[in-house]
CSV table of C-alpha atoms in Angstrom, one decimal:
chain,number,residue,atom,x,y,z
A,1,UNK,CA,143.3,122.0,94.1
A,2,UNK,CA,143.4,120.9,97.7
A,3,UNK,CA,143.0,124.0,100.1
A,4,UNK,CA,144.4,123.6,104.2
A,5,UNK,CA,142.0,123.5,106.6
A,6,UNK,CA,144.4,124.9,109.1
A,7,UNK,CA,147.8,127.3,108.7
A,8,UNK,CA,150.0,124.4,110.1
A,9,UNK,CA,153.1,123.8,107.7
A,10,UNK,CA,153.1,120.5,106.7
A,11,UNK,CA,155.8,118.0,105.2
A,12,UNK,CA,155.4,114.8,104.3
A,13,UNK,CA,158.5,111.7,103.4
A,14,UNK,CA,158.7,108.8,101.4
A,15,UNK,CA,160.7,106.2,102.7
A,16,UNK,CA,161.4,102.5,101.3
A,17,UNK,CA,161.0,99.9,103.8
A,18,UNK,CA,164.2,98.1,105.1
A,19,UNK,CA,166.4,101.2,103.3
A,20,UNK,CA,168.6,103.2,104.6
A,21,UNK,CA,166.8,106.0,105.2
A,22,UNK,CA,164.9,103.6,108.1
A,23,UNK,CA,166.7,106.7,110.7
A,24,UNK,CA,163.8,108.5,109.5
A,25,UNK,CA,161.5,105.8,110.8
A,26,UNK,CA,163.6,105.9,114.2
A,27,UNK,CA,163.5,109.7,114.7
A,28,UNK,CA,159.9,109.9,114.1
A,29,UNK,CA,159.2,107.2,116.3
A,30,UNK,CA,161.1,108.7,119.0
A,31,UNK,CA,160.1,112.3,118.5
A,32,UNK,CA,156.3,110.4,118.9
A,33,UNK,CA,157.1,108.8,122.2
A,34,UNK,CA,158.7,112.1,123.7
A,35,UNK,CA,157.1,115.1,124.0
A,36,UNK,CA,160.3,117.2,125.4
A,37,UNK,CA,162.1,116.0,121.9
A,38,UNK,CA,159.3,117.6,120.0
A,39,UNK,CA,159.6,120.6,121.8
A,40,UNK,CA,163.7,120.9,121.9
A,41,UNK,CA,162.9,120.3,118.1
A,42,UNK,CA,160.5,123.0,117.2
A,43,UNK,CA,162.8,125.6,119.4
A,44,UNK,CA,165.7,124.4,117.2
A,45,UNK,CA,163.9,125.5,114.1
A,46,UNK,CA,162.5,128.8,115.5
A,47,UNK,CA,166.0,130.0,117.1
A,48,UNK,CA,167.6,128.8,113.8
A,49,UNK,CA,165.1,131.3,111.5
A,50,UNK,CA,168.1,133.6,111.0
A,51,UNK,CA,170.9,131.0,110.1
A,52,UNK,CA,171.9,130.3,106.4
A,53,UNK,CA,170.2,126.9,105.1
A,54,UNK,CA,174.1,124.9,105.6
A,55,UNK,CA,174.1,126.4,109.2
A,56,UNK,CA,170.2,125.1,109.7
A,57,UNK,CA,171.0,122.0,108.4
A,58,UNK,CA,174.0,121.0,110.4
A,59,UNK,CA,172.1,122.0,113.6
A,60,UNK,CA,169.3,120.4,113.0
A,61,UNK,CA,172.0,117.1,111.7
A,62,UNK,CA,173.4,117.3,115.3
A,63,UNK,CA,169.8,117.4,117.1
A,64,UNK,CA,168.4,114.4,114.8
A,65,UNK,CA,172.0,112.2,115.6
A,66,UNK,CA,171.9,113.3,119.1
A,67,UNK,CA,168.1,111.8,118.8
A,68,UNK,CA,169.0,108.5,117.0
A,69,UNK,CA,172.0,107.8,119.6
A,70,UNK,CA,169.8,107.5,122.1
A,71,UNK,CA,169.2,104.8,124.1
C-alpha cells in the first residue's frame, strides 16, 4: 500500500489526447502560468467548504469558464 509522504490532498485526471475534455489541458496550463489563478482557486474551494456539492460545483464551473475565456 502506498503511504503520503506529505498531508497534501492529491487528485490526479485522465484525459484522451485531442478529446474533448482537452479544457482540462487548458485550465491546467493556465492555472501553471498564473500564480494569482491558483490562488483565487484554492480561496474558491476553502470559502465554498460549507456549500452543498451542486452549489460547489457550479462555482467552481463559473471560476474554470471564467479561466478558459481568457485571453
Amino acid at each position: 500500500m502506498l503511504e503520503a509522504l506529505q498531508q497534501d490532498d492529491v487528485a490526479i485526471q485522465w484525459v484522451v489526447k485531442n478529446a474533448q475534455w482537452q479544457s482540462f489541458l487548458i485550465f491546467r496550463d493556465r492555472l501553471l502560468k498564473n500564480q494569482n489563478l491558483v490562488m483565487a482557486y484554492n480561496q474558491l474551494k476553502h470559502d465554498s467548504q460549507h456549500l452543498s456539492m451542486d452549489k460547489y460545483r457550479c462555482k467552481k464551473a463559473k471560476f474554470i469558464e471564467s479561466v478558459l475565456n481568457q485571453t
